[in-house]
Coordinates of C-alpha atoms and ligand atoms in Angstrom, one line a residue:
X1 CA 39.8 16.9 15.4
X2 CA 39.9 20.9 14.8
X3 CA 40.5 21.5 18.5
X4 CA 42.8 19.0 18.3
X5 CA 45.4 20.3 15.8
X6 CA 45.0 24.0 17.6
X7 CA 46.0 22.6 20.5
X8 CA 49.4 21.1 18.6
X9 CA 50.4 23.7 17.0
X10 CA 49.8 25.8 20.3
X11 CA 52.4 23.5 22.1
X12 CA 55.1 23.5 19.3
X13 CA 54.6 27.6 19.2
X14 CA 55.2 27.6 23.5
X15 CA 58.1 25.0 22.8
X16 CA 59.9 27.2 20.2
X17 CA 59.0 30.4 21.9
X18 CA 61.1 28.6 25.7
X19 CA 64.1 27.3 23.8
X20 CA 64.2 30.8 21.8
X21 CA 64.0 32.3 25.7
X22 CA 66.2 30.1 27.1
X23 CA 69.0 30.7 24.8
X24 CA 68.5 34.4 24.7
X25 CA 68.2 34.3 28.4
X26 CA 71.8 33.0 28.7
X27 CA 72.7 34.7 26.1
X28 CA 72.4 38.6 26.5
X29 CA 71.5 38.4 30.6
X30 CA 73.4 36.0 32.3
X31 CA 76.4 34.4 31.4
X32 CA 76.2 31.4 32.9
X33 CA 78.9 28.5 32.2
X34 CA 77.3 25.7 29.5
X35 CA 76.7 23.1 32.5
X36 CA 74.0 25.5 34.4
X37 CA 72.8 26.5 30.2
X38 CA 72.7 22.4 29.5
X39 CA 71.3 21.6 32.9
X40 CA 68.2 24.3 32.1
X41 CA 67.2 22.8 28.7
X42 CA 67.3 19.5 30.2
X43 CA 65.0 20.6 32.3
X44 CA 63.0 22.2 30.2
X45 CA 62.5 18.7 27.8
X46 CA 61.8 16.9 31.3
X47 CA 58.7 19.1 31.9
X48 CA 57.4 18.6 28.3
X49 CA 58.3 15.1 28.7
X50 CA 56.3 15.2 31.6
X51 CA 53.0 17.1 30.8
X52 CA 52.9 16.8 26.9
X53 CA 54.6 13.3 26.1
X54 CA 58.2 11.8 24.3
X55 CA 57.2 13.8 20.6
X56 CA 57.3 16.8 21.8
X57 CA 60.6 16.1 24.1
X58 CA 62.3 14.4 21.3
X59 CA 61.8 16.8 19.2
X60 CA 63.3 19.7 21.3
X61 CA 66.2 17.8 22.9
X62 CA 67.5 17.7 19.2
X63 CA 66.9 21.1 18.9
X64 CA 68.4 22.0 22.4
X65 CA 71.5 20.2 20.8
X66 CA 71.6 22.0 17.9
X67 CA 71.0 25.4 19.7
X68 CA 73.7 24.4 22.5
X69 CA 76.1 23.6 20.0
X70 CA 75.5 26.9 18.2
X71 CA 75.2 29.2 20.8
X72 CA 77.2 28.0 23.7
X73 CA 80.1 25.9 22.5
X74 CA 83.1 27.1 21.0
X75 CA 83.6 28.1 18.4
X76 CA 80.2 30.0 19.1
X77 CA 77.9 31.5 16.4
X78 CA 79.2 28.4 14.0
X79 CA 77.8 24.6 13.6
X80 CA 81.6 23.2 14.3
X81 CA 83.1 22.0 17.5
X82 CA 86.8 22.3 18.1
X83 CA 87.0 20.6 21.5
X84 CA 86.7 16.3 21.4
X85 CA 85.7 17.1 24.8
X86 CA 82.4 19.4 23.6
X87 CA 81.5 16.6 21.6
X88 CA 81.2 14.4 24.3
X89 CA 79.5 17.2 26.0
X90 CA 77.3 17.4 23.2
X91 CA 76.1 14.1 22.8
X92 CA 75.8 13.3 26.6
X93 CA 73.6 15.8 26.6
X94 CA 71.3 14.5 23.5
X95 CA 71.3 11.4 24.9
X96 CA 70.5 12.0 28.5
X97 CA 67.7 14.2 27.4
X98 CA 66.2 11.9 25.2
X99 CA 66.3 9.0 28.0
X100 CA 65.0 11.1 30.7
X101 CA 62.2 12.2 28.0
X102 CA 61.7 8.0 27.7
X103 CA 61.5 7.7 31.8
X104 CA 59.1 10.8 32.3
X105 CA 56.8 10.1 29.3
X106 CA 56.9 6.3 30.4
X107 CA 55.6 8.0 34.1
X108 CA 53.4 9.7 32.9
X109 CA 52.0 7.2 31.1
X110 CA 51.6 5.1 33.5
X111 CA 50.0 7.1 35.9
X112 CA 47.9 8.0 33.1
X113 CA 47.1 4.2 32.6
X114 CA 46.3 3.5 36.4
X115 CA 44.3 6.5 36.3
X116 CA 41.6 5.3 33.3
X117 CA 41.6 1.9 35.2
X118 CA 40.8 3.6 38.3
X119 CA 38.1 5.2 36.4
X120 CA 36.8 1.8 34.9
X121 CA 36.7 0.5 38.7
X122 CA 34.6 2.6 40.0
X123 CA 32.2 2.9 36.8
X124 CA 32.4 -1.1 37.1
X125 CA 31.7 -0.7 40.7
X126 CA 28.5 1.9 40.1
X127 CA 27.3 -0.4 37.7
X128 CA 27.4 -3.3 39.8
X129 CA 25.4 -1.6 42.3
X130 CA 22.8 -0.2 39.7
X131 CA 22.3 -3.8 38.2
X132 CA 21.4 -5.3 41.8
X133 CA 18.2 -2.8 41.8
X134 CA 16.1 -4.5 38.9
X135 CA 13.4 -7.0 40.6
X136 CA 13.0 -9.4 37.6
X137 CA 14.8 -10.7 34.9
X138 CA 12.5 -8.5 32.1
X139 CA 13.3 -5.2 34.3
X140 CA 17.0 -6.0 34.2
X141 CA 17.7 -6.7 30.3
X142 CA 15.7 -3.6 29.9
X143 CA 18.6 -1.9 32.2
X144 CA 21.1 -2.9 31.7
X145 CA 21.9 -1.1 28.4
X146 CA 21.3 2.1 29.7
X147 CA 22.9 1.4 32.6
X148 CA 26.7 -0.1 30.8
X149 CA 25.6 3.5 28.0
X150 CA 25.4 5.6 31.0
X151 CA 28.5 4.2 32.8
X152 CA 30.9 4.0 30.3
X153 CA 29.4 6.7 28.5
X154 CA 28.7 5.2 25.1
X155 CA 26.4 6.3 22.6
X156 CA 24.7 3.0 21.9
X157 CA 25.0 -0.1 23.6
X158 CA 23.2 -3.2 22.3
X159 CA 22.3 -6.5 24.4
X160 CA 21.5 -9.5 23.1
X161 CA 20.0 -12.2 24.8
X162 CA 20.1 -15.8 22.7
X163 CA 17.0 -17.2 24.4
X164 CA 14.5 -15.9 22.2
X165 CA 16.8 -13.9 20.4
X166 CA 16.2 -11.1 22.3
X167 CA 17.6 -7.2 21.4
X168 CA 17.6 -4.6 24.2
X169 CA 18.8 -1.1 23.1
X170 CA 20.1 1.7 25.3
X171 CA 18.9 4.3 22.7
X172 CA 15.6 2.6 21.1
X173 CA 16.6 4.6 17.3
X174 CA 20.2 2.7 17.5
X175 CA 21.1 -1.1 16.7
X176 CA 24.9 -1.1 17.4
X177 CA 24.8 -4.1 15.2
X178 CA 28.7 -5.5 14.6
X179 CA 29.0 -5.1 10.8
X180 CA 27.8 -1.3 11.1
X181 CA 30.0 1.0 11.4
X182 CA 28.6 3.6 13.6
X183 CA 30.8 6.3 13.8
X184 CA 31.5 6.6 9.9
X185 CA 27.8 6.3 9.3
X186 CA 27.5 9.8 10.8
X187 CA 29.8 11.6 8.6
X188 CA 28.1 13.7 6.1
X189 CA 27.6 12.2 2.6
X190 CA 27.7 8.9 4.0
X191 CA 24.6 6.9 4.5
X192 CA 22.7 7.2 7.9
X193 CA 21.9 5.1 10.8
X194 CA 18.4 4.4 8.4
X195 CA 20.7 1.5 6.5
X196 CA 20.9 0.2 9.5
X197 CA 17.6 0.1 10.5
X198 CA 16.7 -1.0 6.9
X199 CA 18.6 -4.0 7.4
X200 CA 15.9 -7.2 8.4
X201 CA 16.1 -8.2 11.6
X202 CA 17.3 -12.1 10.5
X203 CA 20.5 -10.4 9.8
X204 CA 20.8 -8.0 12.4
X205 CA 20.2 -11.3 14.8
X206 CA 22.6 -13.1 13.0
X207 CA 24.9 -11.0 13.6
X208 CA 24.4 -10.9 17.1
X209 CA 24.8 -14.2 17.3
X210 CA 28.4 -14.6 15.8
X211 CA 29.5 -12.0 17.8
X212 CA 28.0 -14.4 20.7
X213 CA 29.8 -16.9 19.8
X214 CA 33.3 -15.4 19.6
X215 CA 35.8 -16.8 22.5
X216 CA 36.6 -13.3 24.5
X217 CA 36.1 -10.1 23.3
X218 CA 36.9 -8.1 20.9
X219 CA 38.0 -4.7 20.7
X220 CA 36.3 -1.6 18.9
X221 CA 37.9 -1.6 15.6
X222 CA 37.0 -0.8 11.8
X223 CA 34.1 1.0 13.2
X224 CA 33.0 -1.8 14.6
X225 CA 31.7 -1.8 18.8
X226 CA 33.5 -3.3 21.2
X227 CA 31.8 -7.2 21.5
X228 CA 31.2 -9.0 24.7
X229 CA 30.4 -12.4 24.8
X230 CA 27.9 -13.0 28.0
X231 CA 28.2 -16.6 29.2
X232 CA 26.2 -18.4 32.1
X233 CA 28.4 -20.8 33.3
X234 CA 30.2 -22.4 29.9
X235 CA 26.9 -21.7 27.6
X236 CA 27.3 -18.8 25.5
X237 CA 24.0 -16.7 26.5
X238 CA 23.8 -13.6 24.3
X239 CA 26.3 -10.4 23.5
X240 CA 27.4 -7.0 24.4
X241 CA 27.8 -4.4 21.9
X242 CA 29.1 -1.0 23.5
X243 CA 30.3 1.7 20.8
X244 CA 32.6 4.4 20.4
X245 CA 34.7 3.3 23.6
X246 CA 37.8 1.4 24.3
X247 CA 38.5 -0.2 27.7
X248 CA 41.1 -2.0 28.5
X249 CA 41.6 -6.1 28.6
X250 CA 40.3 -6.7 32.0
X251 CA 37.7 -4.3 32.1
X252 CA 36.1 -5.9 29.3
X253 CA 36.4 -9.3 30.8
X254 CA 35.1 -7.8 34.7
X255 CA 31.8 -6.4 32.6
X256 CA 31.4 -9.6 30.8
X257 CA 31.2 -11.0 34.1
X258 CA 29.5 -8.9 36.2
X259 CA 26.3 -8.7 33.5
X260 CA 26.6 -12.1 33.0
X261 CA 26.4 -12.8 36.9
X262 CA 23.6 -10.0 37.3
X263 CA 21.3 -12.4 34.8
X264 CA 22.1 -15.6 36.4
X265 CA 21.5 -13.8 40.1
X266 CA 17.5 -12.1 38.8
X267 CA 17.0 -15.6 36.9
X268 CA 17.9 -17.6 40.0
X269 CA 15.5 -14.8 42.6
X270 CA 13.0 -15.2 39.8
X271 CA 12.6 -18.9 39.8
X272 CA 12.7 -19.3 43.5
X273 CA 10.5 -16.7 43.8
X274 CA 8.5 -18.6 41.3
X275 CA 8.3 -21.8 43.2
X276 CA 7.6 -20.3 47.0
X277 CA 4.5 -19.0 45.0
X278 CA 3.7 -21.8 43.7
X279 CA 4.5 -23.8 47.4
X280 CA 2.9 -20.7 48.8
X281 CA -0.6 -21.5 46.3
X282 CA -0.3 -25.0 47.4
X283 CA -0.4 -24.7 50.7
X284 CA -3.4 -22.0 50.7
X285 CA -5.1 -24.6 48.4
X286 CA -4.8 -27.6 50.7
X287 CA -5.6 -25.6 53.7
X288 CA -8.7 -24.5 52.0
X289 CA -9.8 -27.9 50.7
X290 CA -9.1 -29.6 54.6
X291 CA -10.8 -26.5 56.3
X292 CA -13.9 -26.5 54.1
X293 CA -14.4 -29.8 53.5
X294 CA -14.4 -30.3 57.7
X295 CA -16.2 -27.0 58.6
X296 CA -19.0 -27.8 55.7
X297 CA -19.1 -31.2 56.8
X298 CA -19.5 -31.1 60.6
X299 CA -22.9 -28.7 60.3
X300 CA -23.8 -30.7 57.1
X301 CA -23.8 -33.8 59.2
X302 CA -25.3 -32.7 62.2
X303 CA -28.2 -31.1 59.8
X304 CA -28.1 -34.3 57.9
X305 CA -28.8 -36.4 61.2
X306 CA -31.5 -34.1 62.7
X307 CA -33.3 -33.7 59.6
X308 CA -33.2 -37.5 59.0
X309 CA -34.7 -38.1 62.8
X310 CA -37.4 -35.6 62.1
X311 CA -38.1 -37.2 59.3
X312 CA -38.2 -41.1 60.4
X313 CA -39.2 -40.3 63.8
X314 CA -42.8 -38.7 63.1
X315 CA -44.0 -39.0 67.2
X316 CA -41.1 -37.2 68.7
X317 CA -42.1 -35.6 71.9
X318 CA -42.2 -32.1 71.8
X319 CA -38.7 -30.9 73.5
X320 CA -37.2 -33.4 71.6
X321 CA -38.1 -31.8 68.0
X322 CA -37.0 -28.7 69.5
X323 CA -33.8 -29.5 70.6
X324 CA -33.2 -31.2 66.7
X325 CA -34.7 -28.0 65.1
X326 CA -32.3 -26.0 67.8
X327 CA -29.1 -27.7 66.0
X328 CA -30.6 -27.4 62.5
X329 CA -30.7 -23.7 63.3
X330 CA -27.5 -23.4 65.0
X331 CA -25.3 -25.4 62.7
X332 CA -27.2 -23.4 59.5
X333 CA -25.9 -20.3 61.4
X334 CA -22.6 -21.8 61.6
X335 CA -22.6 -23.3 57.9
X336 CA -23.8 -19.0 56.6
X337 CA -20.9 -17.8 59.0
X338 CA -18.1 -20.1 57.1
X339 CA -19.6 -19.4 53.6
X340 CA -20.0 -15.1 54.6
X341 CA -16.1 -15.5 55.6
X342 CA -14.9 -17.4 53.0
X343 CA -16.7 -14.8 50.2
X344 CA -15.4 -11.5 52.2
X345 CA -12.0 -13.6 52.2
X346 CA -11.9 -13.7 48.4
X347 CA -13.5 -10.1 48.0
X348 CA -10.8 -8.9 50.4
X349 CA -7.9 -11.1 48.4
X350 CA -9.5 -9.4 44.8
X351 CA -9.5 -6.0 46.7
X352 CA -12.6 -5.7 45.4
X353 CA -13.7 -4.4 48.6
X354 CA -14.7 -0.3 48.5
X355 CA -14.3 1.3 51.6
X356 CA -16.6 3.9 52.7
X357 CA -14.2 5.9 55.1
X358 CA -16.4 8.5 57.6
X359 CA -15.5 10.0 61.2
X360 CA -16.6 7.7 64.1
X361 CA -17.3 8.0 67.6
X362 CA -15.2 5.0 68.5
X363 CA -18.0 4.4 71.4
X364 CA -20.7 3.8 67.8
X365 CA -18.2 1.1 66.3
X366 CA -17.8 -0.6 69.4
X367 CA -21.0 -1.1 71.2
X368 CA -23.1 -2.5 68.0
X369 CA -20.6 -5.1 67.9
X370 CA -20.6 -6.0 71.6
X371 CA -24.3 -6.2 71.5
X372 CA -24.9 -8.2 68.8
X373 CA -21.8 -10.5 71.0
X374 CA -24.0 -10.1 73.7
X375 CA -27.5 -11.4 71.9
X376 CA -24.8 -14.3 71.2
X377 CA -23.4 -15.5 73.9
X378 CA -25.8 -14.1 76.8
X379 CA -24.0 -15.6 79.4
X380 CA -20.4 -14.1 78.6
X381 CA -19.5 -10.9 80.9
X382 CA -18.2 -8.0 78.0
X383 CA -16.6 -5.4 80.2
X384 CA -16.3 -2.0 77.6
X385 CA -14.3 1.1 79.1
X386 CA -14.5 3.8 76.4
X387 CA -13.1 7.3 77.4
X388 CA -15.9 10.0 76.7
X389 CA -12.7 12.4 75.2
X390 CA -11.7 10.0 72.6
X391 CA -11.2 11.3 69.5
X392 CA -13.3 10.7 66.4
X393 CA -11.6 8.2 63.8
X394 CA -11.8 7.4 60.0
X395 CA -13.4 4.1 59.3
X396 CA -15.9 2.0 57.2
X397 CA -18.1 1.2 59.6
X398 CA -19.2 -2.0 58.9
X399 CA -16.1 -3.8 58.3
X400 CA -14.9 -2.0 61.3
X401 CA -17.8 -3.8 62.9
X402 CA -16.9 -7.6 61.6
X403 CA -12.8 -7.1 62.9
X404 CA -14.5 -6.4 66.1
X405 CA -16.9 -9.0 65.9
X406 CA -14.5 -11.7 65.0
X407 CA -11.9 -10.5 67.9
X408 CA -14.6 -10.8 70.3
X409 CA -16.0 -14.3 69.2
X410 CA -12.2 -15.2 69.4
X411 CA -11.9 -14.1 72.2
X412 CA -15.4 -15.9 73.7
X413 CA -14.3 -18.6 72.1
X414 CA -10.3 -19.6 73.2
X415 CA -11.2 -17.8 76.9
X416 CA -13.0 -19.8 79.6
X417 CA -16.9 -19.0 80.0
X418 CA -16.1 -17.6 83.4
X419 CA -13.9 -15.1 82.6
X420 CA -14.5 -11.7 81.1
X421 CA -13.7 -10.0 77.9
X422 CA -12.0 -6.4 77.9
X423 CA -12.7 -3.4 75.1
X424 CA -10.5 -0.9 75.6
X425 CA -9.7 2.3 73.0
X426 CA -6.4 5.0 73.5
X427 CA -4.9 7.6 71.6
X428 CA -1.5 6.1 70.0
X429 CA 1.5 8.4 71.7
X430 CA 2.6 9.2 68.2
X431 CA 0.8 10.0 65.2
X432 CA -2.6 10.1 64.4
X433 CA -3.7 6.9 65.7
X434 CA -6.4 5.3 67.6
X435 CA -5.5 1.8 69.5
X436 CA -9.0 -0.5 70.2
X437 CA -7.7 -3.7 72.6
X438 CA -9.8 -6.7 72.9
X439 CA -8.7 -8.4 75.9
X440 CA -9.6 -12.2 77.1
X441 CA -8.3 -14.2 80.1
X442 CA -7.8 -17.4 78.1
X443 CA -4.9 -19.8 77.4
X444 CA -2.7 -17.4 76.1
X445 CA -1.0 -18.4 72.6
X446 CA 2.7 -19.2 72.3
X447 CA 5.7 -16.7 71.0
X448 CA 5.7 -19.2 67.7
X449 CA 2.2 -19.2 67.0
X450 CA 1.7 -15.7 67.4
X451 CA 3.9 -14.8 64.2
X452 CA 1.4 -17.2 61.9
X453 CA -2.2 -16.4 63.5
X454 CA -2.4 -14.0 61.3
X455 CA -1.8 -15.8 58.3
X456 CA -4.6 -17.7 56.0
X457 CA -6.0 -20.4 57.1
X458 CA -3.3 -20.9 60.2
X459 CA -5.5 -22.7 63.0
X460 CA -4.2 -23.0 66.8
X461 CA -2.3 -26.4 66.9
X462 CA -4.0 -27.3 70.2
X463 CA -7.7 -26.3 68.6
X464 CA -7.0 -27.7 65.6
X465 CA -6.9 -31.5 66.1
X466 CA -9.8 -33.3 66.9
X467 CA -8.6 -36.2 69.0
X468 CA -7.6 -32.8 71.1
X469 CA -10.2 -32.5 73.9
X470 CA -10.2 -28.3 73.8
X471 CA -11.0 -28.7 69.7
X472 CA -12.4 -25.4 69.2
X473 CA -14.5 -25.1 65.8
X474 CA -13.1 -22.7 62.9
X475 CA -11.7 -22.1 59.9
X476 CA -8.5 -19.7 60.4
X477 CA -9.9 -17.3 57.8
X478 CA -10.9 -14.7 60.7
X479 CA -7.7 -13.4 62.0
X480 CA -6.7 -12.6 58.0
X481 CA -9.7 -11.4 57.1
X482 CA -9.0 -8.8 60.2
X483 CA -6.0 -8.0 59.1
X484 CA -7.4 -7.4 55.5
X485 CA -9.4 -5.1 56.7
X486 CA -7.3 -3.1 59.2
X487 CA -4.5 -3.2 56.5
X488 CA -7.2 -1.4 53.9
X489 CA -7.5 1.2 56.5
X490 CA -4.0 2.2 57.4
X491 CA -3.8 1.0 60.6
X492 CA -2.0 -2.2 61.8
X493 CA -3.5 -5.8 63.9
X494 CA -0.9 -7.1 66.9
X495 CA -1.1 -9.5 69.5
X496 CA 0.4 -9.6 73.0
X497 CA -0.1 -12.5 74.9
X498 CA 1.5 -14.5 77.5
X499 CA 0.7 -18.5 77.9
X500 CA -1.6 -18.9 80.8
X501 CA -2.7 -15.6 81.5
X502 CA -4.6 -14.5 78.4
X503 CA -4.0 -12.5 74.8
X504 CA -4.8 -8.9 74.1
X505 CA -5.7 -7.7 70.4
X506 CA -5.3 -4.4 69.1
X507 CA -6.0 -2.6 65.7
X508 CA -5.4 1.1 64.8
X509 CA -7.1 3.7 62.9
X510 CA -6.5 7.4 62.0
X511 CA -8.2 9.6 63.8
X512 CA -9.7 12.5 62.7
X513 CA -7.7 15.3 62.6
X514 CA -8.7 18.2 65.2
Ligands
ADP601 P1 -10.3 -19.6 63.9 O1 -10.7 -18.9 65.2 O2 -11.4 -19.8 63.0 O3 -9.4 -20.8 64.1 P2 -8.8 -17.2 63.4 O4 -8.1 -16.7 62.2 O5 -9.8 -16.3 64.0 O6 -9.4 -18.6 63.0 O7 -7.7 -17.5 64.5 C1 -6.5 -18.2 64.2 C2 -5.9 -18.9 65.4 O8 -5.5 -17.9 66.3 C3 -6.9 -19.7 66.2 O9 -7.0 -21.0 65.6 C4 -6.3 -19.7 67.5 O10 -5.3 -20.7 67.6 C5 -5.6 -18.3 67.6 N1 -6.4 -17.4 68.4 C6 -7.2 -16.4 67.9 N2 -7.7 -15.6 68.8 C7 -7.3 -16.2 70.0 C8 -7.5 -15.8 71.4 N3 -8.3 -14.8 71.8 N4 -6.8 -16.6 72.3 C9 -6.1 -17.6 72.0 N5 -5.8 -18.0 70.7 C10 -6.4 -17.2 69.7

């Protein structure tokens, strides 16, 4: 306000100060006719037209006139004009100053105008940006009033969301409620923003909620904040109250409508997000209950059937009884294999799992694994080519073991019994990385499948079904649980394969720096 007046009675000083010059100018050093002395102080009142606005070019066209009539036209020195004609002079000249005054303050205004709405674009256009960031709906009411404070650069700005009558401040000490008046609160000897936060929070919401219900906006006045009614689609959802700035019609309506829009858009992400979880927990369920229930029952049921002949059938000859105590073994194996995976499954899921990361010899993760393969499945060929310059990598050896167990039983298991198995290891080309491959000669898997073997519970389509003559037993927990693991340590699972010719697995680790 000080500044202010300074700078007015700066600009009436300069504007005395160049009529004074002119007219001494024209005066005592050149004696110019009164067109070129007119033509000057017209020009003079265009430029503060121009730069300062129609006051100030008012103001000195009529005392241009004066001083042109006084100085300049005969008889000079006096008030009177003897000449019709220097009347006419006189007030052509008033009047064209003062309309060219009107035209370049009107210019200036104008450019002045599209300037501040340039300005409210592109603070429109930042915000928009900034609101697209939030990932949920509680993250973006939280936001957005710092955001709309920060763009528009207001003090407070309040949101108010009806559904559960909500308040979201940009500054957590300020309510910019719409019967407080903000910016008179602050003046000394009046009372501070405390009334306001004195005031109970049943009236503070009821004001909110008149101000939501108010058809358009309403302008910043009696010290009241600019209101915004939000709406989501017709319904009235909750307000805006930005203080201490004034934007124009449109700008208010665009930032009604770009917050409102930026709810609707998180609410809409958040509830389809919402229900692919849920589809997404469904699915996992149902897979879980029709894997289980058929790998627990097939052992269950051969056990059950053994068991029961041993039982009823007390002078079995000798290799008989074996061969039912060989499936009672085998299919307990198989029954502690699905119940191990389906536990490490839910440890992994929890990340309950602690890795113990050392340095390996990549020759000490691998062969353990391919024995215990071998013991097995004696009759499988396991062909391992380990270089003897391979670097050392970081692991947890165990689990490091089970991925490579589980690729090679895969691998035994969707590759005919006559072909051999590859383990391969390489230095990645880039980075700190260590490749291990487990190769098979099998059926290969399709480009489809291959994006979803990975996944929980995804089984082969062709090993899946049991009128299918190839039905290979298994729960489609082993290729996640892999990934689980390999994921835990950095590195990253990926199959190549190619139908007919066979699939090749490969997992990376970090190496140990040299
Ligand atoms: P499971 O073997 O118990 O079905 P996995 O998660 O280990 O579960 O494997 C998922 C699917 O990936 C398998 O059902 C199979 O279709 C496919 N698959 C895995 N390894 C191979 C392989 N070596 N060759 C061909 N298909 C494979």
């Amino acid at each position: 306000m000080y500044t202010r007046r300074i700078v007015e009675a700066g600009r009436w000083i300069i504007i005395a100060n160049g009529l004074a010059g002119i007219v001494a100018l024209y005066r005592h050093f050149f004696h110019a006719n009164n067109t070129t002395v007119a033509t000057t102080l017209l020009l003079f009142v265009l430029v503060l037209a121009g730069n300062w606005g129609l006051r100030y070019a008012v103001a000195a066209s009529i005392v241009a006139t004066v001083a042109f009539n006084y100085f300049f036209l005969p008889p000079i020195n006096t008030f009177t004009i003897a000449d019709t004609q220097n009347w006419i002079a006189l007030f052509a000249f008033l009047g064209t100053s003062i309309y060219a005054s009107h035209l370049a303050s009107r210019i200036r205004e104008e450019s002045e105008e599209a300037n501040a709405r340039r300005r409210e674009s592109e603070m429109l256009y930042r915000l928009g940006r900034q609101l697209l960031q939030p990932e949920n709906v509680a993250q973006l009411f939280n936001f957005i009033p710092s955001s709309v404070a920060n763009a528009f650069n207001s003090p407070a700005v309040t949101l108010y969301i009806a559904e559960g009558d909500r308040i979201y401040l940009s500054d957590p000490k300020r309510i910019s409620s719409p019967r407080v008046a903000w910016q008179q609160t602050d003046a000394p000897g009046l009372p501070g923003p405390s009334n306001c936060v004195d005031r109970t929070r049943a009236e503070i919401v009821r004001d909110l909620r008149e101000a939501m219900m108010l058809p358009v906006f309403r302008p910043a006045a009696n010290g009241c904040p600019t209101t915004i009614p939000l709406h989501i689609g017709v319904r009235p959802s909750g307000a805006m109250l930005v203080e201490a700035i004034t934007l124009s019609r449109e700008t208010m309506e665009a930032l009604s409508g770009l917050i409102s829009m930026s709810i609707e858009r998180a609410e809409a992400l958040e509830t389809s997000a919402r229900s692919e979880a849920a589809k997404e927990t469904e699915r996992l369920r149902t897979a879980l209950l029709d894997s289980v229930t058929h790998e627990l029952r097939t052992p269950l049921t051969s056990i059950k059937a053994s068991v029961s002949s041993l039982l009823s059938q007390q002078d079995l000859d000798p290799p008989s009884r074996t061969e039912l105590l060989t499936v009672i073994d085998e299919e307990s194996d198989r029954l502690n294999h699905l119940i191990e995976q389906a536990v490490e499954m839910a440890q992994l899921d929890a990340q309950k799992v602690q890795l113990e990361i050392q340095p390996y010899r990549v020759a000490d993760l691998v062969n353990p694994a391919v024995e215990r393969c071998r013991t097995a499945f004696p009759n499988r060929e396991i062909r391992v080519s380990l270089s003897a310059t391979l670097p050392k990598v970081l692991a947890d050896g165990a689990w490091i073991e089970k991925v490579l167990a589980n690729l090679l039983e895969n691998a035994i298991k969707y590759s005919p019994a006559n072909q051999p198995i590859f383990v391969t290891a390489e230095p990645q080309p880039q980075g700190d990385m260590l490749a291990i491959s487990v190769a098979d000669r099998g059926a290969g898997i399709d480009a489809l499948e291959q994006g979803m073997i990975f996944d929980k519970f995804y089984r082969g389509q062709s090993y899946r079904d049991p009128s299918q003559r190839n039905r290979v037993s298994g729960t489609g927990m082993g290729l996640a649980i892999c990934r689980s693991i390999v994921n835990a340590h950095g590195g990253t699972i990926t199959v190549t394969s190619q139908l007919g010719h066979g699939s090749v697995f490969t997992f990376t680790l970090h190496t140990v720096r040299a």
